[in-house]
DNA sequence: CCAGTATCCTGCAGGC
DNA sequence: TGCCTGCAGGATACTG
């Protein structure tokens, strides 16, 4: 990276252009990792950019001559005629610099629960859920329990497993929780394979749409018939998030 | 500690 | 047509 531009505005955590400008020039990206819904971009010399796309965040890697999109908050000149740009209209995302070693103490990363795609999930997650009284939908969205499931995929997994989103975690049998964790992994794997879900403004890094939207079985289909049993699907806010479910085949 | 709610922000859809 | 209202999303601060 050769230079940093942008405005220090309030994102989920404050965007500190001064700090990034003092630290990034002369560094090189060499590795990208994911933890929950956070992205970690490791640099050489050592350090990392911690990044979250929030709801409307987009990363662009484009020729420097490309016109700036509205709400471009950060521009990193890459030194090869291209720029790394962070665009986020709704400002639910974040870009934060982490010094080497700071990762372990970072408040966002430190609180994250287990990874939803890890192999042992169907054994490690159910016991945690059975200790909690909150609605299962809220528990799936709680990043401190399992990190990386969003509103769409929580609804899809619950529908597949036939579990009512309001059912308390401690009132679901171990066998059904095993089925649920399997469903979570299936839904996530299929969505990733399809390139994600495009609703209004989500796009893949090349600017195209994800294709999973056409495969949604339950999310956003309230008032329409259940694809499994034909009952009319219902929707209601659970834990502040709109949730759609089938009143007949989710118990 | 846990559960539930309010908050941040913009773009878009729907109603009038 | 154009304004207004309300909703969508994720993490986190706050309240009970």
PDB file of C-alpha atoms (C1' of nucleotides) in Angstrom:
ATOM      1  CA  UNK A   1       0.000   0.000   0.000  1.00  0.00           C
ATOM      2  CA  UNK A   2       1.310   3.408  -0.882  1.00  0.00           C
ATOM      3  CA  UNK A   3      -1.280   5.836   0.476  1.00  0.00           C
ATOM      4  CA  UNK A   4      -4.507   6.085   2.457  1.00  0.00           C
ATOM      5  CA  UNK A   5      -7.426   8.425   1.877  1.00  0.00           C
ATOM      6  CA  UNK A   6     -10.834   8.787   3.466  1.00  0.00           C
ATOM      7  CA  UNK A   7     -12.873  10.488   6.125  1.00  0.00           C
ATOM      8  CA  UNK A   8     -12.770   9.626   9.790  1.00  0.00           C
ATOM      9  CA  UNK A   9     -16.465   9.027  10.305  1.00  0.00           C
ATOM     10  CA  UNK A  10     -18.560   7.028  12.716  1.00  0.00           C
ATOM     11  CA  UNK A  11     -18.902   3.468  11.525  1.00  0.00           C
ATOM     12  CA  UNK A  12     -19.787   0.692  13.992  1.00  0.00           C
ATOM     13  CA  UNK A  13     -16.396   1.469  15.442  1.00  0.00           C
ATOM     14  CA  UNK A  14     -14.872   4.846  14.512  1.00  0.00           C
ATOM     15  CA  UNK A  15     -12.951   4.897  11.229  1.00  0.00           C
ATOM     16  CA  UNK A  16      -9.536   6.368  12.096  1.00  0.00           C
ATOM     17  CA  UNK A  17      -7.978   7.541   8.825  1.00  0.00           C
ATOM     18  CA  UNK A  18      -5.044   9.183  10.617  1.00  0.00           C
ATOM     19  CA  UNK A  19      -4.044   5.932  12.257  1.00  0.00           C
ATOM     20  CA  UNK A  20      -4.434   3.909   9.049  1.00  0.00           C
ATOM     21  CA  UNK A  21      -2.427   6.529   7.133  1.00  0.00           C
ATOM     22  CA  UNK A  22       0.385   6.351   9.669  1.00  0.00           C
ATOM     23  CA  UNK A  23       0.539   2.580   9.661  1.00  0.00           C
ATOM     24  CA  UNK A  24      -0.411   1.135   6.252  1.00  0.00           C
ATOM     25  CA  UNK A  25       1.885   2.800   3.678  1.00  0.00           C
ATOM     26  CA  UNK A  26       4.810   0.459   3.093  1.00  0.00           C
ATOM     27  CA  UNK A  27       2.859  -2.566   4.225  1.00  0.00           C
ATOM     28  CA  UNK A  28       1.652  -5.345   1.928  1.00  0.00           C
ATOM     29  CA  UNK A  29      -1.477  -7.542   2.168  1.00  0.00           C
ATOM     30  CA  UNK A  30      -0.482 -11.169   2.104  1.00  0.00           C
ATOM     31  CA  UNK A  31      -3.296 -13.169   3.684  1.00  0.00           C
ATOM     32  CA  UNK A  32      -7.041 -12.976   4.372  1.00  0.00           C
ATOM     33  CA  UNK A  33      -8.886 -14.811   7.121  1.00  0.00           C
ATOM     34  CA  UNK A  34     -12.464 -14.932   8.434  1.00  0.00           C
ATOM     35  CA  UNK A  35     -13.731 -15.144  12.018  1.00  0.00           C
ATOM     36  CA  UNK A  36     -17.504 -15.147  12.356  1.00  0.00           C
ATOM     37  CA  UNK A  37     -18.642 -12.320  10.113  1.00  0.00           C
ATOM     38  CA  UNK A  38     -15.351 -10.477  10.541  1.00  0.00           C
ATOM     39  CA  UNK A  39     -12.622 -10.396   7.918  1.00  0.00           C
ATOM     40  CA  UNK A  40      -8.947 -10.172   8.901  1.00  0.00           C
ATOM     41  CA  UNK A  41      -6.454  -8.914   6.336  1.00  0.00           C
ATOM     42  CA  UNK A  42      -2.914  -9.697   7.469  1.00  0.00           C
ATOM     43  CA  UNK A  43      -0.086  -7.449   6.393  1.00  0.00           C
ATOM     44  CA  UNK A  44       3.689  -7.606   6.099  1.00  0.00           C
ATOM     45  CA  UNK A  45       5.273  -6.124   8.221  1.00  0.00           C
ATOM     46  CA  UNK A  46       2.979  -7.802  10.747  1.00  0.00           C
ATOM     47  CA  UNK A  47      -0.397  -6.384  11.687  1.00  0.00           C
ATOM     48  CA  UNK A  48      -3.983  -6.812  10.518  1.00  0.00           C
ATOM     49  CA  UNK A  49      -6.947  -4.895   9.266  1.00  0.00           C
ATOM     50  CA  UNK A  50     -10.105  -6.048  11.041  1.00  0.00           C
ATOM     51  CA  UNK A  51     -13.075  -5.473   8.793  1.00  0.00           C
ATOM     52  CA  UNK A  52     -16.830  -6.041   8.981  1.00  0.00           C
ATOM     53  CA  UNK A  53     -19.206  -5.406   6.099  1.00  0.00           C
ATOM     54  CA  UNK A  54     -22.175  -4.836   8.364  1.00  0.00           C
ATOM     55  CA  UNK A  55     -25.241  -4.921   6.188  1.00  0.00           C
ATOM     56  CA  UNK A  56     -24.369  -2.787   3.200  1.00  0.00           C
ATOM     57  CA  UNK A  57     -20.552  -2.850   3.176  1.00  0.00           C
ATOM     58  CA  UNK A  58     -18.675  -3.623  -0.047  1.00  0.00           C
ATOM     59  CA  UNK A  59     -14.952  -4.088  -0.759  1.00  0.00           C
ATOM     60  CA  UNK A  60     -13.830  -2.999  -4.192  1.00  0.00           C
ATOM     61  CA  UNK A  61     -10.438  -3.628  -5.776  1.00  0.00           C
ATOM     62  CA  UNK A  62     -10.588  -1.478  -8.875  1.00  0.00           C
ATOM     63  CA  UNK A  63      -8.391   0.638 -11.171  1.00  0.00           C
ATOM     64  CA  UNK A  64      -7.691   4.002  -9.561  1.00  0.00           C
ATOM     65  CA  UNK A  65      -9.390   5.737 -12.489  1.00  0.00           C
ATOM     66  CA  UNK A  66     -12.721   4.105 -11.630  1.00  0.00           C
ATOM     67  CA  UNK A  67     -15.195   6.757 -10.392  1.00  0.00           C
ATOM     68  CA  UNK A  68     -15.776   6.699  -6.620  1.00  0.00           C
ATOM     69  CA  UNK A  69     -19.075   5.240  -5.534  1.00  0.00           C
ATOM     70  CA  UNK A  70     -21.176   7.203  -3.055  1.00  0.00           C
ATOM     71  CA  UNK A  71     -20.348   6.371   0.583  1.00  0.00           C
ATOM     72  CA  UNK A  72     -16.765   5.334  -0.143  1.00  0.00           C
ATOM     73  CA  UNK A  73     -15.256   5.824   3.303  1.00  0.00           C
ATOM     74  CA  UNK A  74     -11.735   4.447   2.801  1.00  0.00           C
ATOM     75  CA  UNK A  75      -9.372   4.213  -0.179  1.00  0.00           C
ATOM     76  CA  UNK A  76      -6.040   2.341  -0.043  1.00  0.00           C
ATOM     77  CA  UNK A  77      -3.741   2.903  -2.991  1.00  0.00           C
ATOM     78  CA  UNK A  78      -2.223  -0.490  -3.786  1.00  0.00           C
ATOM     79  CA  UNK A  79       0.790   0.739  -5.764  1.00  0.00           C
ATOM     80  CA  UNK A  80      -0.103  -1.124  -8.968  1.00  0.00           C
ATOM     81  CA  UNK A  81      -2.615   1.352 -10.340  1.00  0.00           C
ATOM     82  CA  UNK A  82      -5.461  -0.189  -8.396  1.00  0.00           C
ATOM     83  CA  UNK A  83      -7.217   0.816  -5.198  1.00  0.00           C
ATOM     84  CA  UNK A  84      -8.813  -1.083  -2.336  1.00  0.00           C
ATOM     85  CA  UNK A  85     -12.037   0.723  -1.453  1.00  0.00           C
ATOM     86  CA  UNK A  86     -14.448   0.271   1.427  1.00  0.00           C
ATOM     87  CA  UNK A  87     -17.977   1.422   0.604  1.00  0.00           C
ATOM     88  CA  UNK A  88     -20.737   1.285   3.208  1.00  0.00           C
ATOM     89  CA  UNK A  89     -23.909   3.377   2.782  1.00  0.00           C
ATOM     90  CA  UNK A  90     -25.535   2.285   6.029  1.00  0.00           C
ATOM     91  CA  UNK A  91     -22.344   2.482   8.075  1.00  0.00           C
ATOM     92  CA  UNK A  92     -22.965  -0.711   9.999  1.00  0.00           C
ATOM     93  CA  UNK A  93     -19.541  -1.990   9.018  1.00  0.00           C
ATOM     94  CA  UNK A  94     -16.094  -1.221  10.405  1.00  0.00           C
ATOM     95  CA  UNK A  95     -12.428  -1.053   9.464  1.00  0.00           C
ATOM     96  CA  UNK A  96      -9.989  -1.126  12.397  1.00  0.00           C
ATOM     97  CA  UNK A  97      -6.211  -1.512  12.575  1.00  0.00           C
ATOM     98  CA  UNK A  98      -4.862  -4.246  14.844  1.00  0.00           C
ATOM     99  CA  UNK A  99      -1.219  -4.221  15.913  1.00  0.00           C
ATOM    100  CA  UNK A 100       0.442  -7.653  16.117  1.00  0.00           C
ATOM    101  CA  UNK A 101      -0.889  -9.355  19.244  1.00  0.00           C
ATOM    102  CA  UNK A 102      -3.860  -7.011  19.604  1.00  0.00           C
ATOM    103  CA  UNK A 103      -6.171  -9.626  18.156  1.00  0.00           C
ATOM    104  CA  UNK A 104      -6.415 -11.584  21.386  1.00  0.00           C
ATOM    105  CA  UNK A 105      -7.592  -8.499  23.294  1.00  0.00           C
ATOM    106  CA  UNK A 106      -9.923  -7.122  20.660  1.00  0.00           C
ATOM    107  CA  UNK A 107     -13.427  -6.686  22.092  1.00  0.00           C
ATOM    108  CA  UNK A 108     -15.179  -7.673  18.853  1.00  0.00           C
ATOM    109  CA  UNK A 109     -13.173 -10.842  18.265  1.00  0.00           C
ATOM    110  CA  UNK A 110     -12.780 -11.874  21.900  1.00  0.00           C
ATOM    111  CA  UNK A 111     -16.475 -12.413  22.488  1.00  0.00           C
ATOM    112  CA  UNK A 112     -17.123 -14.558  19.429  1.00  0.00           C
ATOM    113  CA  UNK A 113     -18.436 -18.082  19.845  1.00  0.00           C
ATOM    114  CA  UNK A 114     -17.639 -21.205  17.845  1.00  0.00           C
ATOM    115  CA  UNK A 115     -17.447 -21.338  14.070  1.00  0.00           C
ATOM    116  CA  UNK A 116     -20.654 -22.601  12.435  1.00  0.00           C
ATOM    117  CA  UNK A 117     -18.802 -24.622   9.789  1.00  0.00           C
ATOM    118  CA  UNK A 118     -16.473 -26.461  12.150  1.00  0.00           C
ATOM    119  CA  UNK A 119     -16.804 -30.258  11.917  1.00  0.00           C
ATOM    120  CA  UNK A 120     -17.899 -30.941  15.504  1.00  0.00           C
ATOM    121  CA  UNK A 121     -20.699 -28.365  15.621  1.00  0.00           C
ATOM    122  CA  UNK A 122     -23.498 -30.899  16.019  1.00  0.00           C
ATOM    123  CA  UNK A 123     -21.811 -32.135  19.207  1.00  0.00           C
ATOM    124  CA  UNK A 124     -20.450 -28.865  20.631  1.00  0.00           C
ATOM    125  CA  UNK A 125     -23.335 -26.457  20.049  1.00  0.00           C
ATOM    126  CA  UNK A 126     -26.431 -28.354  21.331  1.00  0.00           C
ATOM    127  CA  UNK A 127     -25.238 -28.491  24.979  1.00  0.00           C
ATOM    128  CA  UNK A 128     -24.762 -24.718  24.982  1.00  0.00           C
ATOM    129  CA  UNK A 129     -28.249 -24.149  23.582  1.00  0.00           C
ATOM    130  CA  UNK A 130     -29.822 -26.448  26.142  1.00  0.00           C
ATOM    131  CA  UNK A 131     -28.526 -24.151  28.914  1.00  0.00           C
ATOM    132  CA  UNK A 132     -30.419 -21.161  27.595  1.00  0.00           C
ATOM    133  CA  UNK A 133     -34.034 -20.057  27.812  1.00  0.00           C
ATOM    134  CA  UNK A 134     -34.043 -17.538  24.962  1.00  0.00           C
ATOM    135  CA  UNK A 135     -35.882 -18.351  21.701  1.00  0.00           C
ATOM    136  CA  UNK A 136     -33.776 -20.609  19.488  1.00  0.00           C
ATOM    137  CA  UNK A 137     -33.877 -17.985  16.734  1.00  0.00           C
ATOM    138  CA  UNK A 138     -32.184 -15.447  19.028  1.00  0.00           C
ATOM    139  CA  UNK A 139     -29.611 -18.016  20.113  1.00  0.00           C
ATOM    140  CA  UNK A 140     -28.658 -18.774  16.509  1.00  0.00           C
ATOM    141  CA  UNK A 141     -28.176 -15.041  15.878  1.00  0.00           C
ATOM    142  CA  UNK A 142     -26.188 -14.512  19.095  1.00  0.00           C
ATOM    143  CA  UNK A 143     -22.588 -14.272  17.857  1.00  0.00           C
ATOM    144  CA  UNK A 144     -21.266 -15.079  21.340  1.00  0.00           C
ATOM    145  CA  UNK A 145     -22.732 -18.579  21.044  1.00  0.00           C
ATOM    146  CA  UNK A 146     -22.011 -19.399  17.421  1.00  0.00           C
ATOM    147  CA  UNK A 147     -20.441 -16.760  15.197  1.00  0.00           C
ATOM    148  CA  UNK A 148     -21.497 -16.196  11.623  1.00  0.00           C
ATOM    149  CA  UNK A 149     -25.215 -16.979  11.287  1.00  0.00           C
ATOM    150  CA  UNK A 150     -27.409 -14.090  10.106  1.00  0.00           C
ATOM    151  CA  UNK A 151     -31.151 -13.557   9.996  1.00  0.00           C
ATOM    152  CA  UNK A 152     -31.721 -15.220   6.626  1.00  0.00           C
ATOM    153  CA  UNK A 153     -29.811 -18.420   7.331  1.00  0.00           C
ATOM    154  CA  UNK A 154     -31.241 -18.766  10.864  1.00  0.00           C
ATOM    155  CA  UNK A 155     -34.753 -18.759   9.417  1.00  0.00           C
ATOM    156  CA  UNK A 156     -33.825 -21.212   6.669  1.00  0.00           C
ATOM    157  CA  UNK A 157     -32.126 -23.648   9.064  1.00  0.00           C
ATOM    158  CA  UNK A 158     -35.064 -23.616  11.506  1.00  0.00           C
ATOM    159  CA  UNK A 159     -37.495 -24.333   8.687  1.00  0.00           C
ATOM    160  CA  UNK A 160     -35.389 -27.233   7.420  1.00  0.00           C
ATOM    161  CA  UNK A 161     -35.133 -28.703  10.918  1.00  0.00           C
ATOM    162  CA  UNK A 162     -38.863 -28.187  11.599  1.00  0.00           C
ATOM    163  CA  UNK A 163     -38.227 -26.153  14.750  1.00  0.00           C
ATOM    164  CA  UNK A 164     -40.384 -23.206  15.803  1.00  0.00           C
ATOM    165  CA  UNK A 165     -38.214 -20.054  16.035  1.00  0.00           C
ATOM    166  CA  UNK A 166     -39.749 -19.038  19.370  1.00  0.00           C
ATOM    167  CA  UNK A 167     -39.072 -22.362  21.074  1.00  0.00           C
ATOM    168  CA  UNK A 168     -36.786 -21.905  24.094  1.00  0.00           C
ATOM    169  CA  UNK A 169     -33.338 -23.434  23.692  1.00  0.00           C
ATOM    170  CA  UNK A 170     -33.720 -25.567  26.820  1.00  0.00           C
ATOM    171  CA  UNK A 171     -36.973 -27.052  25.514  1.00  0.00           C
ATOM    172  CA  UNK A 172     -35.531 -28.682  22.404  1.00  0.00           C
ATOM    173  CA  UNK A 173     -34.336 -32.288  22.480  1.00  0.00           C
ATOM    174  CA  UNK A 174     -30.704 -33.070  21.808  1.00  0.00           C
ATOM    175  CA  UNK A 175     -31.726 -35.041  18.724  1.00  0.00           C
ATOM    176  CA  UNK A 176     -33.581 -32.071  17.240  1.00  0.00           C
ATOM    177  CA  UNK A 177     -30.674 -29.731  18.040  1.00  0.00           C
ATOM    178  CA  UNK A 178     -28.360 -32.109  16.232  1.00  0.00           C
ATOM    179  CA  UNK A 179     -30.666 -31.943  13.224  1.00  0.00           C
ATOM    180  CA  UNK A 180     -30.689 -28.153  13.524  1.00  0.00           C
ATOM    181  CA  UNK A 181     -26.903 -27.822  13.553  1.00  0.00           C
ATOM    182  CA  UNK A 182     -26.747 -30.117  10.531  1.00  0.00           C
ATOM    183  CA  UNK A 183     -29.299 -27.855   8.829  1.00  0.00           C
ATOM    184  CA  UNK A 184     -27.243 -24.768   9.699  1.00  0.00           C
ATOM    185  CA  UNK A 185     -24.190 -26.286   8.060  1.00  0.00           C
ATOM    186  CA  UNK A 186     -26.139 -27.379   4.991  1.00  0.00           C
ATOM    187  CA  UNK A 187     -27.729 -23.975   4.498  1.00  0.00           C
ATOM    188  CA  UNK A 188     -24.446 -22.116   4.901  1.00  0.00           C
ATOM    189  CA  UNK A 189     -22.578 -24.494   2.599  1.00  0.00           C
ATOM    190  CA  UNK A 190     -25.242 -24.231  -0.095  1.00  0.00           C
ATOM    191  CA  UNK A 191     -25.428 -20.443   0.159  1.00  0.00           C
ATOM    192  CA  UNK A 192     -21.640 -20.141  -0.095  1.00  0.00           C
ATOM    193  CA  UNK A 193     -21.645 -22.425  -3.116  1.00  0.00           C
ATOM    194  CA  UNK A 194     -24.253 -20.197  -4.762  1.00  0.00           C
ATOM    195  CA  UNK A 195     -22.257 -17.041  -4.024  1.00  0.00           C
ATOM    196  CA  UNK A 196     -24.375 -15.719  -1.153  1.00  0.00           C
ATOM    197  CA  UNK A 197     -27.810 -14.143  -1.025  1.00  0.00           C
ATOM    198  CA  UNK A 198     -28.665 -10.996  -2.929  1.00  0.00           C
ATOM    199  CA  UNK A 199     -31.579  -9.075  -1.497  1.00  0.00           C
ATOM    200  CA  UNK A 200     -31.453  -5.373  -2.258  1.00  0.00           C
ATOM    201  CA  UNK A 201     -27.853  -4.303  -2.305  1.00  0.00           C
ATOM    202  CA  UNK A 202     -25.642  -7.278  -1.520  1.00  0.00           C
ATOM    203  CA  UNK A 203     -23.063  -8.074  -4.191  1.00  0.00           C
ATOM    204  CA  UNK A 204     -20.102 -10.410  -4.578  1.00  0.00           C
ATOM    205  CA  UNK A 205     -16.614  -8.832  -4.855  1.00  0.00           C
ATOM    206  CA  UNK A 206     -16.809  -8.759  -8.654  1.00  0.00           C
ATOM    207  CA  UNK A 207     -20.004  -6.703  -8.379  1.00  0.00           C
ATOM    208  CA  UNK A 208     -22.328  -9.529  -9.383  1.00  0.00           C
ATOM    209  CA  UNK A 209     -25.258 -10.853  -7.427  1.00  0.00           C
ATOM    210  CA  UNK A 210     -25.330 -13.935  -5.256  1.00  0.00           C
ATOM    211  CA  UNK A 211     -27.772 -16.562  -6.419  1.00  0.00           C
ATOM    212  CA  UNK A 212     -29.002 -18.048  -3.157  1.00  0.00           C
ATOM    213  CA  UNK A 213     -32.011 -15.706  -3.066  1.00  0.00           C
ATOM    214  CA  UNK A 214     -33.811 -17.860  -5.612  1.00  0.00           C
ATOM    215  CA  UNK A 215     -33.384 -20.847  -3.287  1.00  0.00           C
ATOM    216  CA  UNK A 216     -34.853 -19.290  -0.146  1.00  0.00           C
ATOM    217  CA  UNK A 217     -37.549 -21.569   1.247  1.00  0.00           C
ATOM    218  CA  UNK A 218     -38.868 -19.426   4.077  1.00  0.00           C
ATOM    219  CA  UNK A 219     -37.168 -16.034   4.481  1.00  0.00           C
ATOM    220  CA  UNK A 220     -39.414 -13.204   3.304  1.00  0.00           C
ATOM    221  CA  UNK A 221     -42.177 -15.571   2.157  1.00  0.00           C
ATOM    222  CA  UNK A 222     -44.764 -14.654   4.826  1.00  0.00           C
ATOM    223  CA  UNK A 223     -48.310 -14.924   3.478  1.00  0.00           C
ATOM    224  CA  UNK A 224     -47.204 -17.470   0.871  1.00  0.00           C
ATOM    225  CA  UNK A 225     -47.689 -21.251   1.128  1.00  0.00           C
ATOM    226  CA  UNK A 226     -45.108 -23.421   2.888  1.00  0.00           C
ATOM    227  CA  UNK A 227     -43.119 -25.318   0.270  1.00  0.00           C
ATOM    228  CA  UNK A 228     -43.310 -28.452   2.423  1.00  0.00           C
ATOM    229  CA  UNK A 229     -46.887 -28.550   3.746  1.00  0.00           C
ATOM    230  CA  UNK A 230     -48.773 -25.729   2.028  1.00  0.00           C
ATOM    231  CA  UNK A 231     -49.794 -23.873   5.204  1.00  0.00           C
ATOM    232  CA  UNK A 232     -49.691 -20.066   5.047  1.00  0.00           C
ATOM    233  CA  UNK A 233     -46.353 -18.812   6.375  1.00  0.00           C
ATOM    234  CA  UNK A 234     -46.339 -16.355   9.291  1.00  0.00           C
ATOM    235  CA  UNK A 235     -43.925 -13.576  10.243  1.00  0.00           C
ATOM    236  CA  UNK A 236     -43.292 -11.744  13.497  1.00  0.00           C
ATOM    237  CA  UNK A 237     -40.397  -9.936  15.169  1.00  0.00           C
ATOM    238  CA  UNK A 238     -38.373 -12.221  17.447  1.00  0.00           C
ATOM    239  CA  UNK A 239     -35.608 -10.483  19.336  1.00  0.00           C
ATOM    240  CA  UNK A 240     -36.177  -7.435  17.163  1.00  0.00           C
ATOM    241  CA  UNK A 241     -35.614  -9.296  13.895  1.00  0.00           C
ATOM    242  CA  UNK A 242     -38.398 -10.222  11.526  1.00  0.00           C
ATOM    243  CA  UNK A 243     -38.764 -13.979  11.403  1.00  0.00           C
ATOM    244  CA  UNK A 244     -40.839 -16.075   9.031  1.00  0.00           C
ATOM    245  CA  UNK A 245     -41.939 -19.592   9.905  1.00  0.00           C
ATOM    246  CA  UNK A 246     -44.472 -22.259   9.050  1.00  0.00           C
ATOM    247  CA  UNK A 247     -47.124 -22.596  11.768  1.00  0.00           C
ATOM    248  CA  UNK A 248     -47.852 -26.201  10.738  1.00  0.00           C
ATOM    249  CA  UNK A 249     -44.489 -27.881  10.261  1.00  0.00           C
ATOM    250  CA  UNK A 250     -42.282 -25.944  12.678  1.00  0.00           C
ATOM    251  CA  UNK A 251     -42.912 -27.038  16.286  1.00  0.00           C
TER     252      UNK A 251
ATOM    253  C1'  DC B   1     -25.227 -13.828  34.159  1.00  0.00           C
ATOM    254  C1'  DC B   2     -29.106 -13.748  31.101  1.00  0.00           C
ATOM    255  C1'  DA B   3     -32.926 -11.983  28.263  1.00  0.00           C
ATOM    256  C1'  DG B   4     -34.938  -8.398  25.902  1.00  0.00           C
ATOM    257  C1'  DT B   5     -34.941  -3.748  23.777  1.00  0.00           C
ATOM    258  C1'  DA B   6     -33.077   0.492  21.724  1.00  0.00           C
ATOM    259  C1'  DT B   7     -29.672   2.392  18.791  1.00  0.00           C
ATOM    260  C1'  DC B   8     -26.806   3.562  14.866  1.00  0.00           C
ATOM    261  C1'  DC B   9     -27.653   4.665   9.168  1.00  0.00           C
ATOM    262  C1'  DT B  10     -29.349   4.981   4.342  1.00  0.00           C
ATOM    263  C1'  DG B  11     -32.095   3.321   0.517  1.00  0.00           C
ATOM    264  C1'  DC B  12     -36.076   1.689  -0.896  1.00  0.00           C
ATOM    265  C1'  DA B  13     -41.031   0.324  -0.937  1.00  0.00           C
ATOM    266  C1'  DG B  14     -45.550   1.424   0.003  1.00  0.00           C
ATOM    267  C1'  DG B  15     -49.266   4.570   1.120  1.00  0.00           C
ATOM    268  C1'  DC B  16     -51.683   8.709   0.356  1.00  0.00           C
TER     269       DC B  16
ATOM    270  C1'  DT C   1     -45.633  12.818  -9.294  1.00  0.00           C
ATOM    271  C1'  DG C   2     -43.829  13.568  -4.738  1.00  0.00           C
ATOM    272  C1'  DC C   3     -43.624  13.538  -0.005  1.00  0.00           C
ATOM    273  C1'  DC C   4     -43.743  10.876   4.249  1.00  0.00           C
ATOM    274  C1'  DT C   5     -43.312   6.843   7.044  1.00  0.00           C
ATOM    275  C1'  DG C   6     -41.496   2.549   8.229  1.00  0.00           C
ATOM    276  C1'  DC C   7     -38.640  -1.228   7.578  1.00  0.00           C
ATOM    277  C1'  DA C   8     -34.279  -3.896   6.674  1.00  0.00           C
ATOM    278  C1'  DG C   9     -29.801  -5.513   8.570  1.00  0.00           C
ATOM    279  C1'  DG C  10     -25.538  -6.696  12.804  1.00  0.00           C
ATOM    280  C1'  DA C  11     -23.236  -5.563  16.874  1.00  0.00           C
ATOM    281  C1'  DT C  12     -23.425  -3.455  21.175  1.00  0.00           C
ATOM    282  C1'  DA C  13     -25.021  -0.403  24.985  1.00  0.00           C
ATOM    283  C1'  DC C  14     -28.285  -0.411  28.083  1.00  0.00           C
ATOM    284  C1'  DT C  15     -32.278  -1.948  31.221  1.00  0.00           C
ATOM    285  C1'  DG C  16     -34.697  -5.103  34.125  1.00  0.00           C
TER     286       DG C  16
END
